[in-house]
Amino acid sequence: LREPGLNLRVVQLFRDPRAVHNSRLKARQALLRESVQVLRSRHRAEQRGPARHQQQHLLLPPGLLGGGRPPQPQHRAEFFLGGALEVICQSWLRDLLLARRAPDWLRRRYTQLRYEDLVREPRAELRRLLRFAGLTVPPALEDFVVNMTRGAAYSSDRPFLISARDAREAVHAWRERLSRQQVRQVEAACGEAMSILAY
C-alpha cells in the first residue's frame, strides 16, 4: 500500500451475514469445496498460535457435534457452510477493527462498501467508489450498474449466474427463507461485525 510506484486502493465489500448464509445455503453444493478450504485455513491458523476466541460452532445444525460423531451425509454441506461463515465473520471483524485503528495513510487508500447500499443507491455508490479510485464515471457504466440491480428477474436457481435482476428483493430474501433459529445463530456468530457495519 505504501509502494511509491503504485496507487493501490482497496474496496472491501460486505453483505448482511444473514443474507450471505441464505445464499450459501442455496448454493451449498457449489460452495462445498470452498467451505472446506475456509475451515482448513482456520485450522492452520489455530495450529500456529492460540485462538483468541473459543470456537463455538454456532452455525452447525443441532446435534451434529454431539458424541463426537461426524455429520451425517445429508447435513455435511450445511456443517461446512456454517463453519465457513463463522470464519468469514471472524475475518471481517479483524479487518473492521484494523480499519478503525488504521493510520491516515491507510485510511486514504481503503474504503468499505455494503452490498445493500449499492443495491439501494447504485448510481450514488458507484460515483463514490470511482471518486475514491480517482476515476471518472462513464455513463455506460452507470447504466450497467442500474440494469444489473434493477432487472426484471428476482434470482436464479443456478449459483454464480450473473444476470440483471431486482437485487432489492434479494437483500431481504433471508427473512423468508431462514428459520428463526438460523437467524439467531448467524447473529450470535457474526454479531460484533454486524454491529460495526450497522446491520
mmCIF file of N, CA, C and O in Angstrom, residues 118 122-123 125-127 129-131 135-149:
data_model
loop_
_atom_site.group_PDB
_atom_site.id
_atom_site.type_symbol
_atom_site.label_atom_id
_atom_site.label_comp_id
_atom_site.label_asym_id
_atom_site.label_seq_id
_atom_site.Cartn_x
_atom_site.Cartn_y
_atom_site.Cartn_z
ATOM 1 N N LEU A 118 -25.219 -0.392 -2.140
ATOM 2 C CA LEU A 118 -25.061 -0.400 -3.596
ATOM 3 C C LEU A 118 -26.384 -0.713 -4.285
ATOM 4 O O LEU A 118 -26.738 -0.101 -5.291
ATOM 5 N N PRO A 122 -27.558 2.609 -6.422
ATOM 6 C CA PRO A 122 -26.448 2.168 -7.278
ATOM 7 C C PRO A 122 -25.644 3.303 -7.898
ATOM 8 O O PRO A 122 -24.413 3.244 -7.923
ATOM 9 N N ARG A 123 -26.322 4.345 -8.369
ATOM 10 C CA ARG A 123 -25.586 5.453 -9.004
ATOM 11 C C ARG A 123 -24.713 6.191 -7.990
ATOM 12 O O ARG A 123 -23.544 6.482 -8.253
ATOM 13 N N GLU A 125 -23.520 5.167 -5.094
ATOM 14 C CA GLU A 125 -22.408 4.343 -4.590
ATOM 15 C C GLU A 125 -21.338 4.145 -5.657
ATOM 16 O O GLU A 125 -20.145 4.147 -5.351
ATOM 17 N N LEU A 126 -21.758 3.976 -6.901
ATOM 18 C CA LEU A 126 -20.780 3.857 -7.988
ATOM 19 C C LEU A 126 -19.946 5.128 -8.092
ATOM 20 O O LEU A 126 -18.719 5.074 -8.198
ATOM 21 N N ARG A 127 -20.607 6.276 -8.028
ATOM 22 C CA ARG A 127 -19.867 7.549 -8.087
ATOM 23 C C ARG A 127 -18.892 7.673 -6.926
ATOM 24 O O ARG A 127 -17.758 8.127 -7.097
ATOM 25 N N LEU A 129 -17.442 5.247 -5.236
ATOM 26 C CA LEU A 129 -16.325 4.319 -5.416
ATOM 27 C C LEU A 129 -15.351 4.807 -6.478
ATOM 28 O O LEU A 129 -14.131 4.730 -6.292
ATOM 29 N N LEU A 130 -15.875 5.294 -7.575
ATOM 30 C CA LEU A 130 -14.979 5.768 -8.632
ATOM 31 C C LEU A 130 -14.253 7.045 -8.227
ATOM 32 O O LEU A 130 -13.083 7.237 -8.572
ATOM 33 N N ARG A 131 -14.924 7.912 -7.457
ATOM 34 C CA ARG A 131 -14.253 9.106 -6.924
ATOM 35 C C ARG A 131 -13.111 8.678 -5.993
ATOM 36 O O ARG A 131 -12.006 9.231 -6.058
ATOM 37 N N LEU A 135 -11.258 7.858 -10.537
ATOM 38 C CA LEU A 135 -11.707 7.568 -11.896
ATOM 39 C C LEU A 135 -12.983 8.343 -12.206
ATOM 40 O O LEU A 135 -13.723 8.733 -11.300
ATOM 41 N N THR A 136 -13.235 8.546 -13.487
ATOM 42 C CA THR A 136 -14.479 9.203 -13.900
ATOM 43 C C THR A 136 -15.577 8.147 -14.035
ATOM 44 O O THR A 136 -15.302 6.950 -14.093
ATOM 45 N N VAL A 137 -16.818 8.623 -14.104
ATOM 46 C CA VAL A 137 -17.964 7.718 -14.204
ATOM 47 C C VAL A 137 -18.493 7.742 -15.635
ATOM 48 O O VAL A 137 -19.218 8.668 -16.007
ATOM 49 N N PRO A 138 -18.152 6.746 -16.435
ATOM 50 C CA PRO A 138 -18.712 6.701 -17.790
ATOM 51 C C PRO A 138 -20.218 6.429 -17.717
ATOM 52 O O PRO A 138 -20.649 5.580 -16.930
ATOM 53 N N PRO A 139 -21.029 7.126 -18.502
ATOM 54 C CA PRO A 139 -22.484 6.900 -18.476
ATOM 55 C C PRO A 139 -22.859 5.439 -18.727
ATOM 56 O O PRO A 139 -23.805 4.930 -18.129
ATOM 57 N N ALA A 140 -22.119 4.757 -19.596
ATOM 58 C CA ALA A 140 -22.434 3.351 -19.883
ATOM 59 C C ALA A 140 -22.270 2.482 -18.642
ATOM 60 O O ALA A 140 -23.033 1.532 -18.434
ATOM 61 N N LEU A 141 -21.282 2.801 -17.795
ATOM 62 C CA LEU A 141 -21.085 2.032 -16.569
ATOM 63 C C LEU A 141 -22.223 2.290 -15.585
ATOM 64 O O LEU A 141 -22.709 1.372 -14.926
ATOM 65 N N GLU A 142 -22.675 3.534 -15.501
ATOM 66 C CA GLU A 142 -23.821 3.860 -14.648
ATOM 67 C C GLU A 142 -25.052 3.076 -15.097
ATOM 68 O O GLU A 142 -25.772 2.500 -14.289
ATOM 69 N N ASP A 143 -25.295 3.062 -16.400
ATOM 70 C CA ASP A 143 -26.435 2.320 -16.941
ATOM 71 C C ASP A 143 -26.320 0.831 -16.627
ATOM 72 O O ASP A 143 -27.303 0.178 -16.280
ATOM 73 N N PHE A 144 -25.111 0.298 -16.750
ATOM 74 C CA PHE A 144 -24.879 -1.121 -16.476
ATOM 75 C C PHE A 144 -25.208 -1.454 -15.017
ATOM 76 O O PHE A 144 -25.895 -2.431 -14.732
ATOM 77 N N VAL A 145 -24.740 -0.630 -14.083
ATOM 78 C CA VAL A 145 -24.979 -0.886 -12.661
ATOM 79 C C VAL A 145 -26.471 -0.833 -12.342
ATOM 80 O O VAL A 145 -26.989 -1.680 -11.620
ATOM 81 N N VAL A 146 -27.155 0.146 -12.894
ATOM 82 C CA VAL A 146 -28.597 0.243 -12.650
ATOM 83 C C VAL A 146 -29.307 -0.971 -13.238
ATOM 84 O O VAL A 146 -30.170 -1.581 -12.606
ATOM 85 N N ASN A 147 -28.939 -1.359 -14.455
ATOM 86 C CA ASN A 147 -29.566 -2.509 -15.097
ATOM 87 C C ASN A 147 -29.341 -3.791 -14.288
ATOM 88 O O ASN A 147 -30.264 -4.592 -14.114
ATOM 89 N N MET A 148 -28.123 -3.978 -13.769
ATOM 90 C CA MET A 148 -27.809 -5.216 -13.040
ATOM 91 C C MET A 148 -28.508 -5.277 -11.688
ATOM 92 O O MET A 148 -28.711 -6.360 -11.143
ATOM 93 N N THR A 149 -28.876 -4.141 -11.130
ATOM 94 C CA THR A 149 -29.525 -4.139 -9.820
ATOM 95 C C THR A 149 -31.024 -3.892 -9.898
ATOM 96 O O THR A 149 -31.716 -4.002 -8.883
#
